[in-house]
Short mmCIF file of the C-alpha atoms (twelve columns), coordinates in Angstrom:
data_MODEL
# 
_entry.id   MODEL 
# 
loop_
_atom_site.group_PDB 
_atom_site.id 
_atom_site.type_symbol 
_atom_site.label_atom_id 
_atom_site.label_alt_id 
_atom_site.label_comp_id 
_atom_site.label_asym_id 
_atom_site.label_seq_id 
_atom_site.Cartn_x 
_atom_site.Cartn_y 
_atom_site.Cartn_z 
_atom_site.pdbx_PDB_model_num 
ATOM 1   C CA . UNK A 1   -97.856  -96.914  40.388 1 
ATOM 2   C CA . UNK A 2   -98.676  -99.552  37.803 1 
ATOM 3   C CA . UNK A 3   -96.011  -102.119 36.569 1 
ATOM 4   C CA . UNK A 4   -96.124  -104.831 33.364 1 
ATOM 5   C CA . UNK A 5   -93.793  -107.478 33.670 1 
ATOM 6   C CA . UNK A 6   -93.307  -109.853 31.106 1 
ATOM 7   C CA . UNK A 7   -92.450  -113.754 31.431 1 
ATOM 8   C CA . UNK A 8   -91.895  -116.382 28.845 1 
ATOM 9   C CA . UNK A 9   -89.019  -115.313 26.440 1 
ATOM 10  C CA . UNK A 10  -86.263  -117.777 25.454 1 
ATOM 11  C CA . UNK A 11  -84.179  -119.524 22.944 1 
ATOM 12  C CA . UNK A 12  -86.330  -121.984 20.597 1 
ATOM 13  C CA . UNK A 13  -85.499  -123.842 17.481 1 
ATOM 14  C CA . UNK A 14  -87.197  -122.829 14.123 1 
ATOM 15  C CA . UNK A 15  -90.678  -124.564 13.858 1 
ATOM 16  C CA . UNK A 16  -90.887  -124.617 17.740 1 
ATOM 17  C CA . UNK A 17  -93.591  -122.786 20.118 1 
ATOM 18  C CA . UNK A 18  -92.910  -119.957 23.045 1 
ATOM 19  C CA . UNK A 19  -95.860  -118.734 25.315 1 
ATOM 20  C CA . UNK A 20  -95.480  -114.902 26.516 1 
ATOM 21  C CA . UNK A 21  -97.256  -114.010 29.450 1 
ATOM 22  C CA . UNK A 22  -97.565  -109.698 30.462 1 
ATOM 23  C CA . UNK A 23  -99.245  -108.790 33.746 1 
ATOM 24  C CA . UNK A 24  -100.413 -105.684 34.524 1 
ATOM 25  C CA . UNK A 25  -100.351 -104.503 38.559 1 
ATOM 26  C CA . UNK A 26  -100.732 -101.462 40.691 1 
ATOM 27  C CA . UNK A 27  -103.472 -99.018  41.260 1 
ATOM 28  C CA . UNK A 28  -105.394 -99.795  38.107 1 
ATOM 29  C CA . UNK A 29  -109.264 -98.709  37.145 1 
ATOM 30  C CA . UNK A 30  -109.682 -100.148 34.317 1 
ATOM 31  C CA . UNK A 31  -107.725 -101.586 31.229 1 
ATOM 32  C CA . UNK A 32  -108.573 -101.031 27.459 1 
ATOM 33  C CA . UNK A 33  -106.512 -102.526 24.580 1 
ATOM 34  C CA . UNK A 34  -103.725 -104.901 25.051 1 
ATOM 35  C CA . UNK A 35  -101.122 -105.233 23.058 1 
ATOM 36  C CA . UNK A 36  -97.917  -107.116 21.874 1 
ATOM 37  C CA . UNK A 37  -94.668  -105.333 19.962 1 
ATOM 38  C CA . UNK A 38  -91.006  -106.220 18.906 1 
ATOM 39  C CA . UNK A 39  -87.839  -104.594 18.336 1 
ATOM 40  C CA . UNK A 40  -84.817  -105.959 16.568 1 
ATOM 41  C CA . UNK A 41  -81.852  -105.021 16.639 1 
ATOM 42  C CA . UNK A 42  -80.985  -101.698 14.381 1 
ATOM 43  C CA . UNK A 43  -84.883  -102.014 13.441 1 
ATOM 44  C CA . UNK A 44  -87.827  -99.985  14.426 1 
ATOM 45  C CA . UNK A 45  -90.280  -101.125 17.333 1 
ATOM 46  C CA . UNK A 46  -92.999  -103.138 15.510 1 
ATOM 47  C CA . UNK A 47  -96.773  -104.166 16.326 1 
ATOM 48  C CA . UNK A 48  -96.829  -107.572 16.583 1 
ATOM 49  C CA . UNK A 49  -100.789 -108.246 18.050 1 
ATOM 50  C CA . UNK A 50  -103.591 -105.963 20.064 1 
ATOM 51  C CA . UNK A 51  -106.582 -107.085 21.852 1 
ATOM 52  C CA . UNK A 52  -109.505 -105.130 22.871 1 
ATOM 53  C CA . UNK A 53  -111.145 -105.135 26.003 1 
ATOM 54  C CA . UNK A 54  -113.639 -107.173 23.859 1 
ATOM 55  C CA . UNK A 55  -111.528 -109.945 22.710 1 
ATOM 56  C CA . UNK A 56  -111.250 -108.127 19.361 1 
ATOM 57  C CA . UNK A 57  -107.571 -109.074 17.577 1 
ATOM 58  C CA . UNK A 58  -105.597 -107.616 14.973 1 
ATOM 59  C CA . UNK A 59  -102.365 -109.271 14.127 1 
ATOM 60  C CA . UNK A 60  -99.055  -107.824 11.886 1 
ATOM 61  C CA . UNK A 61  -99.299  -109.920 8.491  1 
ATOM 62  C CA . UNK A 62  -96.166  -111.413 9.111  1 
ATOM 63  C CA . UNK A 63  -97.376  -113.485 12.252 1 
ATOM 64  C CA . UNK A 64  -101.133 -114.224 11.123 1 
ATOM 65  C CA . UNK A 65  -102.196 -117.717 11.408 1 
ATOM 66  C CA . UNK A 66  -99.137  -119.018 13.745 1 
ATOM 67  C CA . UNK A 67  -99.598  -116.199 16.583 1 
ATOM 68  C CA . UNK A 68  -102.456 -115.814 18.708 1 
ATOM 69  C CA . UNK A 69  -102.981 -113.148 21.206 1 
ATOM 70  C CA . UNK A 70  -105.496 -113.454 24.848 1 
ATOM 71  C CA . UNK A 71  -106.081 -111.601 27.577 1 
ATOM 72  C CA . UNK A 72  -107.742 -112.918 31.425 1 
ATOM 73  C CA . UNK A 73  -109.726 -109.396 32.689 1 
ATOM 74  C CA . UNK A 74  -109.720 -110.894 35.769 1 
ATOM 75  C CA . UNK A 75  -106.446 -110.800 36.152 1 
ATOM 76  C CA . UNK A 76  -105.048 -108.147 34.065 1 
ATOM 77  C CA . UNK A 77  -102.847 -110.404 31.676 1 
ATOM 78  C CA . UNK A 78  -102.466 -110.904 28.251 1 
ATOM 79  C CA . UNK A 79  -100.532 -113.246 26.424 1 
ATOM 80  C CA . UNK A 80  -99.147  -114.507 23.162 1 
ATOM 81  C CA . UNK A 81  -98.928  -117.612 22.210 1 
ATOM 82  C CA . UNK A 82  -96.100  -118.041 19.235 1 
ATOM 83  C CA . UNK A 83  -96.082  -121.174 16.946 1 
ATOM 84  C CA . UNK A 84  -94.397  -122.192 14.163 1 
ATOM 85  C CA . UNK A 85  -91.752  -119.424 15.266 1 
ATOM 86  C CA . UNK A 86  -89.028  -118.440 12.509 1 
ATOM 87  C CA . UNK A 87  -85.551  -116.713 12.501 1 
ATOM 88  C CA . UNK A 88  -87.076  -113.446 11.574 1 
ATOM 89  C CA . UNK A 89  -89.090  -113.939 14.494 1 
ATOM 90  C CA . UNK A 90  -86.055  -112.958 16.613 1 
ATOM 91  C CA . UNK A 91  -86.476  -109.530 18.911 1 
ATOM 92  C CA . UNK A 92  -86.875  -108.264 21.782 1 
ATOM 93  C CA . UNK A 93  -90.987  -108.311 22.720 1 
ATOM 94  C CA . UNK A 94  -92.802  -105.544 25.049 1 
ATOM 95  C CA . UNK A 95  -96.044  -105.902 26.004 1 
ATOM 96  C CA . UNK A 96  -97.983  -102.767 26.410 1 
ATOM 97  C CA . UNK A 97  -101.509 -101.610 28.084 1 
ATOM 98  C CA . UNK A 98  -103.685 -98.760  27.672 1 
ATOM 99  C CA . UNK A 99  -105.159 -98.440  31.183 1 
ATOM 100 C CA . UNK A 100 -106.483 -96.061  33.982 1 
ATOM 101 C CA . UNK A 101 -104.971 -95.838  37.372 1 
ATOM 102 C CA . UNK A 102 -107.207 -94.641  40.096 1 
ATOM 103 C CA . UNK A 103 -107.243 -90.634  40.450 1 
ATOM 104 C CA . UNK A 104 -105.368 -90.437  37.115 1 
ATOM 105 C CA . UNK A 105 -106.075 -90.613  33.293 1 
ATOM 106 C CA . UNK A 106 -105.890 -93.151  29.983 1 
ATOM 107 C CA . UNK A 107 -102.177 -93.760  29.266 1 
ATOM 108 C CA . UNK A 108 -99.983  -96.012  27.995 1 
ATOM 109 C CA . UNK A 109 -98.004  -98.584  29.832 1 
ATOM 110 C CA . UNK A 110 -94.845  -100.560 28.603 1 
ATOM 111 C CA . UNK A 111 -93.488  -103.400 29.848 1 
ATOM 112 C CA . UNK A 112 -89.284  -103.839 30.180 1 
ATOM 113 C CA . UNK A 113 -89.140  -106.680 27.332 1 
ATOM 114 C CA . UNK A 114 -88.264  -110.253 27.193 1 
ATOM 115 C CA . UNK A 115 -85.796  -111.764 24.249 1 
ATOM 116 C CA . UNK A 116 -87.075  -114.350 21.982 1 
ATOM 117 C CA . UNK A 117 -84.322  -116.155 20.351 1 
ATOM 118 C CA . UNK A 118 -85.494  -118.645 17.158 1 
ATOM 119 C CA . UNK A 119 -81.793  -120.004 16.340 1 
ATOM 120 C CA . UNK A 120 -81.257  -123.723 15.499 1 
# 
């Protein structure tokens, strides 16, 4: 059984700086891309950052140059560091993993979310 549990949400003022942290557990292989998303409210669930198992990035145009995505192999986390965060920033963000348990096959994983709040 493999769970991703996120950490690191809040409420921040406009202009401030959150840190999300995702870590992957359970009977796990091996771990390919990493990735962040968000989902607002009466919106559709967005791509907000991936990371290969490489350290290769690709970031939505609406967060690139003030969010910056990294992962620790060694301990099957990734994280996102958000800066300069704005209003529209605001959703709910799931972290998600494509990854191989032992004895079963590539799939992906979603974590339950944690609420980012940019509000002054």
């Amino acid at each position: 059984q493999v769970q991703l549990v996120e950490s690191g949400g809040g409420l921040v003022q406009p202009g401030g700086s959150l840190r999300l942290s995702c870590a992957a557990s359970g009977s796990i292989f091996n771990i390919n891309d990493m990735g962040w998303y968000r989902q607002a409210p009466g919106k559709e669930r967005e791509l907000v950052a991936v990371i290969t198992s490489g350290g290769r990035t690709n970031y939505a145009d609406s967060v690139k140059g003030r969010f910056t995505i990294s992962r620790d192999n060694a301990k099957n986390t990734v994280f996102l560091q958000m800066n300069s965060l704005k209003p529209e920033d605001t959703s709910v963000y799931y972290c998600k993993a494509e990854l191989l348990t032992y004895g079963g096959r590539w799939r992906d994983y979603w974590g339950q979310g944690t609420q980012v709040t940019v509000s002054s």
